[in-house]
Coordinates of C-alpha atoms in Angstrom, one line a residue:
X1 CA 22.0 6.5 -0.3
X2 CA 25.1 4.6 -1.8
X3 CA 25.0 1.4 -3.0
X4 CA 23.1 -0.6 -5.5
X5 CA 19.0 0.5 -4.5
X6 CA 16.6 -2.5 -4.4
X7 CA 13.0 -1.9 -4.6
X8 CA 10.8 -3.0 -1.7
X9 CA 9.0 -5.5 -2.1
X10 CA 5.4 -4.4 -1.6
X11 CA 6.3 -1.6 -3.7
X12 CA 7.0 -4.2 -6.4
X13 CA 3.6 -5.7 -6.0
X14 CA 2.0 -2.0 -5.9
X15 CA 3.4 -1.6 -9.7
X16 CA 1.8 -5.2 -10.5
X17 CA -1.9 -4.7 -9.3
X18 CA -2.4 -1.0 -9.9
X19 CA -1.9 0.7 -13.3
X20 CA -0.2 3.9 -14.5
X21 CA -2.5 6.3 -16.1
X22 CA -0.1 9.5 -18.7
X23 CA -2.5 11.5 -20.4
X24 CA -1.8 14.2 -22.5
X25 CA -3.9 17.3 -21.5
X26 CA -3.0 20.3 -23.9
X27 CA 0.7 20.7 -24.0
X28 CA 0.9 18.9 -20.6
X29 CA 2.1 15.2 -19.7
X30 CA 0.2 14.2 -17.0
X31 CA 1.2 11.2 -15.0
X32 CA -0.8 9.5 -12.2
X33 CA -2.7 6.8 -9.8
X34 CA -6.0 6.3 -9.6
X35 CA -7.0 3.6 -7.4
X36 CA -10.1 2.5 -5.3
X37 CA -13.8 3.0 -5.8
X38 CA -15.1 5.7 -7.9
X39 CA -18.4 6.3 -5.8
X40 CA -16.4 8.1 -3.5
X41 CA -14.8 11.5 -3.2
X42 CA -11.3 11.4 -4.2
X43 CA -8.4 12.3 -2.0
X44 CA -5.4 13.5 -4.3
X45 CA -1.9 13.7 -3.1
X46 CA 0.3 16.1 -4.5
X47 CA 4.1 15.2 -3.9
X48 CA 7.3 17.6 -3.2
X49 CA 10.2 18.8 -5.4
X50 CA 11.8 15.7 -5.1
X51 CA 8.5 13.5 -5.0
X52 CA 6.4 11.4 -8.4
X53 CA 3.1 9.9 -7.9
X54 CA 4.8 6.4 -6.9
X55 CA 5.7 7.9 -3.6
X56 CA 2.3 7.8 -2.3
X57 CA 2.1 4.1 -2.9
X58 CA 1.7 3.3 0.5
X59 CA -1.3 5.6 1.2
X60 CA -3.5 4.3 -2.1
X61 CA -2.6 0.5 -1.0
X62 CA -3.9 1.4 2.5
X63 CA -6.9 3.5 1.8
X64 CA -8.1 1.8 -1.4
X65 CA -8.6 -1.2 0.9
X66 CA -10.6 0.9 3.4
X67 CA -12.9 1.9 0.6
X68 CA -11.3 5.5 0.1
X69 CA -10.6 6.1 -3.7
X70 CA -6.9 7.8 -3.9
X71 CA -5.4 9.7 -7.0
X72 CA -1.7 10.5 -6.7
X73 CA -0.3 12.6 -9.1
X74 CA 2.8 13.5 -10.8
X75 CA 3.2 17.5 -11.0
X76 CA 3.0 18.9 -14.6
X77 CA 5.4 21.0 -16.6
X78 CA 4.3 24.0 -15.5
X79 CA 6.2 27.2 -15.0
X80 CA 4.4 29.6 -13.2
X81 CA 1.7 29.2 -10.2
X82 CA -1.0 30.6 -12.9
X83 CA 0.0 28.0 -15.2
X84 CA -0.4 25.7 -12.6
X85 CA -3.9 26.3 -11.3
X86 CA -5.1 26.2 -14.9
X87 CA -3.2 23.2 -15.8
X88 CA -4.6 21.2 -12.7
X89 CA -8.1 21.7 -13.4
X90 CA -8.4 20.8 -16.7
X91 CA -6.4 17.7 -15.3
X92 CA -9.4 17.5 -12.9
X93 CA -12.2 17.8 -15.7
X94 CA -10.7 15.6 -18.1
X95 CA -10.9 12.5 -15.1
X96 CA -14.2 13.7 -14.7
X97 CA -13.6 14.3 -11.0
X98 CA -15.1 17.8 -9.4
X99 CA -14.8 17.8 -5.6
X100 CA -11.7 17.1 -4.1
X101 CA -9.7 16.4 -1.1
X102 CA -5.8 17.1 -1.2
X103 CA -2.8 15.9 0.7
X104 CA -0.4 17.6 0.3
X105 CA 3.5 18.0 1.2
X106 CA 6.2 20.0 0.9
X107 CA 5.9 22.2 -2.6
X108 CA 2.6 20.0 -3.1
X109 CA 0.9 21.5 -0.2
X110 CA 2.0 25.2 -1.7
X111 CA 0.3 24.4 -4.5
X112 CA -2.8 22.8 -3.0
X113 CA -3.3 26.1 -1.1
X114 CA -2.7 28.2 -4.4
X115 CA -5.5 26.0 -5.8
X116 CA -7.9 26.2 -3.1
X117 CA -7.4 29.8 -2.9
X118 CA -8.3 30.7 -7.0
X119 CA -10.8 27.7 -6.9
X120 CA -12.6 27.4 -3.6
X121 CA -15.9 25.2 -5.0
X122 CA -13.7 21.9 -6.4
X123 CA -11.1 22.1 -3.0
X124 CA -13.5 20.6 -0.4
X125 CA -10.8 19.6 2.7
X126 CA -6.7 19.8 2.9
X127 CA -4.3 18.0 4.8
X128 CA -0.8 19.9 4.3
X129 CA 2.4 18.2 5.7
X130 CA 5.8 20.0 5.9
X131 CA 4.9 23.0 4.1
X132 CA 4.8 26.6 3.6
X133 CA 2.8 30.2 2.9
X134 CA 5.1 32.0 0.2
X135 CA 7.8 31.2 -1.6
X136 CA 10.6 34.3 -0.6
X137 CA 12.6 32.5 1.2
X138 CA 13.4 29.8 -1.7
X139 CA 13.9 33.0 -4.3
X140 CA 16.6 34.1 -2.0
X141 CA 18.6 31.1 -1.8
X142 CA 18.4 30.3 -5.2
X143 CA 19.9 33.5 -7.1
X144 CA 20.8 31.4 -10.4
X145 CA 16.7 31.0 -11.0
X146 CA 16.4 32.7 -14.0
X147 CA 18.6 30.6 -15.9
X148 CA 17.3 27.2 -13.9
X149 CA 15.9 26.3 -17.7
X150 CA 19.7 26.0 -18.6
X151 CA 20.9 24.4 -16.2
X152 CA 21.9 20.6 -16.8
X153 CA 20.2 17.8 -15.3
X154 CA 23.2 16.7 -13.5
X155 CA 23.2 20.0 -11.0
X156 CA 19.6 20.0 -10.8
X157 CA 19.7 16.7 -9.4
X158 CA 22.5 17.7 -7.2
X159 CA 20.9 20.6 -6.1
X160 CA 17.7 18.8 -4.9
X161 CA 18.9 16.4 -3.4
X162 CA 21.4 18.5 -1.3
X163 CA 18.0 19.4 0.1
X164 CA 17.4 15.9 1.7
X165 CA 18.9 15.8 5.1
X166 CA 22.2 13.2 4.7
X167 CA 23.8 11.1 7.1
X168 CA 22.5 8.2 9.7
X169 CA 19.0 7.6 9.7
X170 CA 17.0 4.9 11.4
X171 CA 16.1 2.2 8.9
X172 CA 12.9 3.5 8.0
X173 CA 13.8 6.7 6.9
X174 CA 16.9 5.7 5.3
X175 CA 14.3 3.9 3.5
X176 CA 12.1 6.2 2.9
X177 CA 15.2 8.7 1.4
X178 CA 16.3 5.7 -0.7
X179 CA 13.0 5.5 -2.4
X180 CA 12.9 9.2 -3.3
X181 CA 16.2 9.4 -4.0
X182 CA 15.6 6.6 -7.0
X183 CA 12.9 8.9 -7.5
X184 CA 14.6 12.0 -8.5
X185 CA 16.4 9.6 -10.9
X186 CA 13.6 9.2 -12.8
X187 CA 13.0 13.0 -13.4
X188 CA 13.9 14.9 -16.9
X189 CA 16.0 17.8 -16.6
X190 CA 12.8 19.8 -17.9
X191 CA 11.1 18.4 -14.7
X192 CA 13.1 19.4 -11.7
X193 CA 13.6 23.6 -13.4
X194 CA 10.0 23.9 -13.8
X195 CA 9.7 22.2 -9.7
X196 CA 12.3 24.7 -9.1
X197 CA 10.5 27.1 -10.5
X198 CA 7.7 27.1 -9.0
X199 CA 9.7 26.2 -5.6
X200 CA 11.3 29.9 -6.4
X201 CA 8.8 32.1 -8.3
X202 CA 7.5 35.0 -6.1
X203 CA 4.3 33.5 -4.6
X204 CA 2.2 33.5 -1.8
X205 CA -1.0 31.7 -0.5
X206 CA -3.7 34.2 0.0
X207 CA -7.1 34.1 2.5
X208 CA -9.1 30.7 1.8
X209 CA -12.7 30.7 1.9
X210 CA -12.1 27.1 3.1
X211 CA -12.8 27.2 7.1
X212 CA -10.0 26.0 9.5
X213 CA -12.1 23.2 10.6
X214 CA -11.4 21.6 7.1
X215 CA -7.9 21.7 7.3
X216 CA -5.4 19.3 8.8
X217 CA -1.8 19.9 9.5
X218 CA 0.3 17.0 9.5
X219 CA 3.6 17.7 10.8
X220 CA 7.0 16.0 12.0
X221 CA 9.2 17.3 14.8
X222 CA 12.3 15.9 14.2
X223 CA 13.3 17.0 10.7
X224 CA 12.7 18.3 7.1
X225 CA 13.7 20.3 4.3
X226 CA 11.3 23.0 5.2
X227 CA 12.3 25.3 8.0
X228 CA 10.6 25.2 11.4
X229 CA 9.8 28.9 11.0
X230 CA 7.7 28.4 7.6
X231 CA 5.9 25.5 9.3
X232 CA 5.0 27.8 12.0
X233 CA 4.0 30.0 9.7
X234 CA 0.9 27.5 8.2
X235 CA 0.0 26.7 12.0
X236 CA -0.7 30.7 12.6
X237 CA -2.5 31.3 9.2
X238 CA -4.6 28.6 10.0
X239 CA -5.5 28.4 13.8
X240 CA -8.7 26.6 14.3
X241 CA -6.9 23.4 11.7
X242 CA -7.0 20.6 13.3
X243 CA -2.6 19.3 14.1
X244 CA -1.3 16.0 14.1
X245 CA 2.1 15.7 15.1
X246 CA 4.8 12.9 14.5
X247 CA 7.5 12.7 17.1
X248 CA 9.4 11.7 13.9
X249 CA 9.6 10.8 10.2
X250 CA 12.1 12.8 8.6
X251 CA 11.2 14.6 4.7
X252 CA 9.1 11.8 4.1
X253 CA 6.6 10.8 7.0
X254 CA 3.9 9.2 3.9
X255 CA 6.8 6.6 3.4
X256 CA 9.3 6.3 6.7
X257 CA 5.6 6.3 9.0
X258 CA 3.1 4.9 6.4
X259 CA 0.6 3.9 9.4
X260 CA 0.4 7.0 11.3
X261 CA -0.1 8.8 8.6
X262 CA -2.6 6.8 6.7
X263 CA -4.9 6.5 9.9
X264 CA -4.5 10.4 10.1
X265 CA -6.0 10.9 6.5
X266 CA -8.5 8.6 7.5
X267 CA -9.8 10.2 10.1
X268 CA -9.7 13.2 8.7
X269 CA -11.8 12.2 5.7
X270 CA -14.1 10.8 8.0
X271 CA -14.4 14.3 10.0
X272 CA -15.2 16.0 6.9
X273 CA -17.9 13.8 5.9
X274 CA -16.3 11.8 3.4
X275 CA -17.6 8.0 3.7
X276 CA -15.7 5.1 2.8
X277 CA -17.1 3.0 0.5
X278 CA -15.3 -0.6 1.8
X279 CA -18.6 -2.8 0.2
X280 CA -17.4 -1.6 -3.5
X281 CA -14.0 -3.1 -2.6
X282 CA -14.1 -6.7 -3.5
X283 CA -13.7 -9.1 -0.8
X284 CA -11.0 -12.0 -0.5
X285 CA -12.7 -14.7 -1.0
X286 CA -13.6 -17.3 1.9
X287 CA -10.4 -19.4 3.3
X288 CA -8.0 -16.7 3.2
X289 CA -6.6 -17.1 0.0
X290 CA -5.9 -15.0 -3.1
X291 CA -8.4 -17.7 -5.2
X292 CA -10.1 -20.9 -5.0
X293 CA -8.2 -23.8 -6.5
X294 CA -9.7 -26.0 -9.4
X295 CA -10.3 -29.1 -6.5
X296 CA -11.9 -26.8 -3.8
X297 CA -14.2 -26.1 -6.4
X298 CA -14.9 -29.7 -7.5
X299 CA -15.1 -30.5 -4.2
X300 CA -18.0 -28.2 -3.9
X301 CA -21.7 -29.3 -3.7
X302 CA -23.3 -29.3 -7.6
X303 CA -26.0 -27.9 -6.4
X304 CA -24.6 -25.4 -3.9
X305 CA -25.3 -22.1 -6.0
X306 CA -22.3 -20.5 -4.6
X307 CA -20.4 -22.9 -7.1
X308 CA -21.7 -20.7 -10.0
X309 CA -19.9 -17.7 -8.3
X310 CA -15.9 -17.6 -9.9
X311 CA -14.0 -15.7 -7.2
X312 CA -11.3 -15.3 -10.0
X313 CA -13.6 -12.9 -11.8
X314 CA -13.4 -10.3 -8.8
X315 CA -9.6 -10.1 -9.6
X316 CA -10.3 -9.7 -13.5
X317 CA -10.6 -5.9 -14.7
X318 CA -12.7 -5.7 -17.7
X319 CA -14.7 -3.4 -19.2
X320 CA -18.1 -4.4 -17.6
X321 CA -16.5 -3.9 -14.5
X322 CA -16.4 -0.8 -13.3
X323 CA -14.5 -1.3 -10.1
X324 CA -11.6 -3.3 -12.0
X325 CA -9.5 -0.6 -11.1
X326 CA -10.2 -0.6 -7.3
X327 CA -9.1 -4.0 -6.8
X328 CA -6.4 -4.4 -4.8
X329 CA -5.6 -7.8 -3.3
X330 CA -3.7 -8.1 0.0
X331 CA 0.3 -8.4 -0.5
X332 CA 1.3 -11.2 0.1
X333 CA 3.0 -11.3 3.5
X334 CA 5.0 -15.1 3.5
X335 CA 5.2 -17.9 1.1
X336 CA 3.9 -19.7 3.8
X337 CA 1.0 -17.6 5.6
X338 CA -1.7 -19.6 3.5
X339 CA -0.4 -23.2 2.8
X340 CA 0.6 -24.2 6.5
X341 CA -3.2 -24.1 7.3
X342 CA -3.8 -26.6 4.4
X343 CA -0.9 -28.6 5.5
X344 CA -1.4 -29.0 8.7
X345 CA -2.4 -32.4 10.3
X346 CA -6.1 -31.8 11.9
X347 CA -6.0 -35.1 13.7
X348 CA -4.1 -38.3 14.2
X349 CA -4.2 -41.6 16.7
X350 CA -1.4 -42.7 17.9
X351 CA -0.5 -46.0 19.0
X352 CA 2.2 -46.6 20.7
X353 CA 3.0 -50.7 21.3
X354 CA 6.5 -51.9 23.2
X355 CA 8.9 -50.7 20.3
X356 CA 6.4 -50.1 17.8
X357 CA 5.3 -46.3 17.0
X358 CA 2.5 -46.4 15.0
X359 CA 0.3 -42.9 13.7
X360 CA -2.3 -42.6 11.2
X361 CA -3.2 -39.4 9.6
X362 CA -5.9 -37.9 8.7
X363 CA -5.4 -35.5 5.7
X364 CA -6.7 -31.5 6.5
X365 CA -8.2 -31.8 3.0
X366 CA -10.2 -34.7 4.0
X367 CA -11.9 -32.7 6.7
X368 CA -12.9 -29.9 4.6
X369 CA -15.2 -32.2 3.2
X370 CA -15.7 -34.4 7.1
X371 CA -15.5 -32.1 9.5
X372 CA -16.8 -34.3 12.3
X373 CA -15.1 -38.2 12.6
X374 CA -17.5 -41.1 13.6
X375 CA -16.4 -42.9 16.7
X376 CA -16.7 -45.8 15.1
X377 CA -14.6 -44.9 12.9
X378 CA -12.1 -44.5 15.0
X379 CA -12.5 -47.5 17.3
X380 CA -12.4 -49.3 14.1
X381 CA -9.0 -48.3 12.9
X382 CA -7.5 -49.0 16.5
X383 CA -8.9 -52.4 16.6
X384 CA -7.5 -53.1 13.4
X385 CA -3.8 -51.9 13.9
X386 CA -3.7 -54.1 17.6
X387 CA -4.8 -56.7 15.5
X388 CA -1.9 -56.4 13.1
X389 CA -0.2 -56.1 16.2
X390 CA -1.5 -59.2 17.6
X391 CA -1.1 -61.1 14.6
X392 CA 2.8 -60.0 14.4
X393 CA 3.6 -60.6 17.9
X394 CA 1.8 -64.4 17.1
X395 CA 3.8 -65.4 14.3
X396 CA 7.0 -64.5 15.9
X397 CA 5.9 -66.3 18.7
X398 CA 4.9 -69.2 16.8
X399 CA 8.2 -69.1 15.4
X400 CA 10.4 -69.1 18.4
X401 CA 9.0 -71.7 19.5
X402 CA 9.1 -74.1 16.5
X403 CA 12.8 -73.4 16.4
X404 CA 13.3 -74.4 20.3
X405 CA 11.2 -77.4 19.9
X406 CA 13.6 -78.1 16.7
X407 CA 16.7 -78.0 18.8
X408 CA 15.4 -80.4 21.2
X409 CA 14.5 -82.7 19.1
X410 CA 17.8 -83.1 17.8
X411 CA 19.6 -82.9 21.2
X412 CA 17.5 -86.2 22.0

């Protein structure tokens, strides 16, 4: 956590291709993601204390690909788990969004069960990761929370981020706490005292009238902010929920184990009946790459319909579009994973003559167009380079001797 922090990469490309949504709803700023087609059920994540709704980036770049449509969310300025409940649904009616599915960790899964327990018909399934039941054992370590509205930002940060397990990680999760670390950076002091608020306010997850079987617990084994006896706690209130443990993963398992966890959502989405929707998610077009170049497409047969179709236009959002916000092309994993193909040499002759090394090409983008060779075509061009062959090997012939005969003829 020291140092100068560089964002990753594919975060840096999840910024470029998927937009920010802040919407004022009442008195409250709400800040989220909403990404992959609307046809389909939404999953919403629901972060920690120290979490935003950028710390789920690597769940809606995975699932939106898959056909799952993911909104990640910032959590409100709320100050009291009432406020909260209110405050979320209105968020949920003003998106236009009425059944959900909710993953949520830390104080995000708190909250998730606080909202499936005073609104049973919108909460449909729950996956809860690192999280707790009530919120007493917080209270008790935080005696100063009455005046956490005072306090200045510098502490608050301090305070939170004591929370976060320091010291040597493997690089993943040293990753992972980098990234939420700049994070909590981001955060107003307003921000972190009404998380800690509602991380300390005396609270506690009643009965759901959501059955076990809907309910995934997502756990890791080596570490986290939450004690091991609160996590326990979840696993006994809800015994028939299906587990899913990760040997490891730290605080942060959605970022420091992005593929266990993502294929853990899925298949809990698919076991309560939510179906992916993977033929609203536009496809890369044929060859591989991100678009068709302006030759490819000259190259193309006038009357080949397919000539009328602009792949381009699938990665344009506009208004007739209504999946222009569940586009997501695939980051790009090398400068070079596309362009070697192009460049590479399909097929060559090589003649090989005494000292002379000879090689014709044929160019790849020659055979897009030719994708079988005539023999004859071939024969022709090796007859023609022995003859140049022949015809150099003649003259040089032709001249050595000359010169000899020239030097007899004056030693006579």
């Amino acid at each position: 956590m020291k140092g100068v922090y560089s964002a990753p990469g594919d975060y840096i490309y999840f910024k470029s291709q998927v937009p920010l949504h802040k919407i004022p709803i009442g008195t409250k700023q709400w800040r989220y993601y909403d990404f992959g087609p609307k046809a389909v059920p939404p999953l919403i994540c629901l972060p920690g204390t120290a979490g935003t709704a950028d710390v789920c980036y690597k769940q809606i770049m995975s699932l939106s690909m898959k056909g799952y449509r993911v909104i990640s969310v910032d959590i409100p300025r709320v100050w009291n788990h009432h406020e909260w409940i209110q405050a979320f649904e209105k968020f949920l009616d003003a998106i236009d969004v009425h059944h959900i599915h909710i993953y949520g960790t830390s104080l995000g899964g708190f909250l998730a069960q606080l909202f499936a327990q005073h609104r049973p018909r919108r909460v449909r399934s729950l996956i809860l990761s690192n999280t707790f039941l009530d919120t007493r054992s917080f209270s008790a370590a935080m005696p100063w929370a009455p005046i956490v509205s005072w306090t200045p930002s510098f502490l608050l940060k301090r305070y939170v981020l004591t929370g976060i397990r320091d010291g040597p990680h493997e690089p993943f999760i040293a990753d992972s706490v980098d990234f939420v670390v700049s994070q909590v950076e981001t955060l107003s002091r307003e921000d972190l005292a009404s998380r800690l608020t509602l991380t300390a306010d005396a609270a506690s997850v009643g009965p759901l009238l959501l059955t076990d079987s809907f309910i995934t617990i997502l756990d890791t084994n080596d570490y986290s902010a939450i004690p091991q006896q609160l996590k326990d706690e979840v696993s006994e209130r809800y015994p028939g929920a299906r587990r899913a443990q990760l040997k490891t993963g730290g605080d942060f398992p959605f970022l420091s184990r992005p593929d266990e966890v993502n294929l853990h959502l899925q298949l809990h989405l698919r076991r309560v009946g939510v179906e992916a929707r993977p033929d609203l998610v536009p496809g890369i077009p044929k060859g591989g790459s991100g678009g068709s170049s302006s030759e490819e497409n000259e190259k193309k047969d006038p009357e080949d319909p397919a000539k009328d179709e602009d792949p381009a236009n699938d990665d344009r959002g506009s208004s007739d579009n209504p999946l222009a916000e569940s586009q997501l092309p695939h980051a790009p994993e090398s400068s070079q994973s596309h362009s070697l193909g192009d460049q590479l040499v399909s097929n060559a002759i090589v003649c090989h003559f005494s000292n002379v090394h000879m090689m014709v090409s044929l160019h790849a983008g020659f055979l897009k167009n030719q994708h079988t060779i005539p023999t004859e075509t071939v024969m022709r061009l090796c007859v023609e380079i022995f003859a140049l062959h022949l015809l150099s090997f003649y003259v040089g012939s032709l001249y050595i001797s000359l010169n000899c005969n020239r030097r007899v003829g004056q030693v006579v």
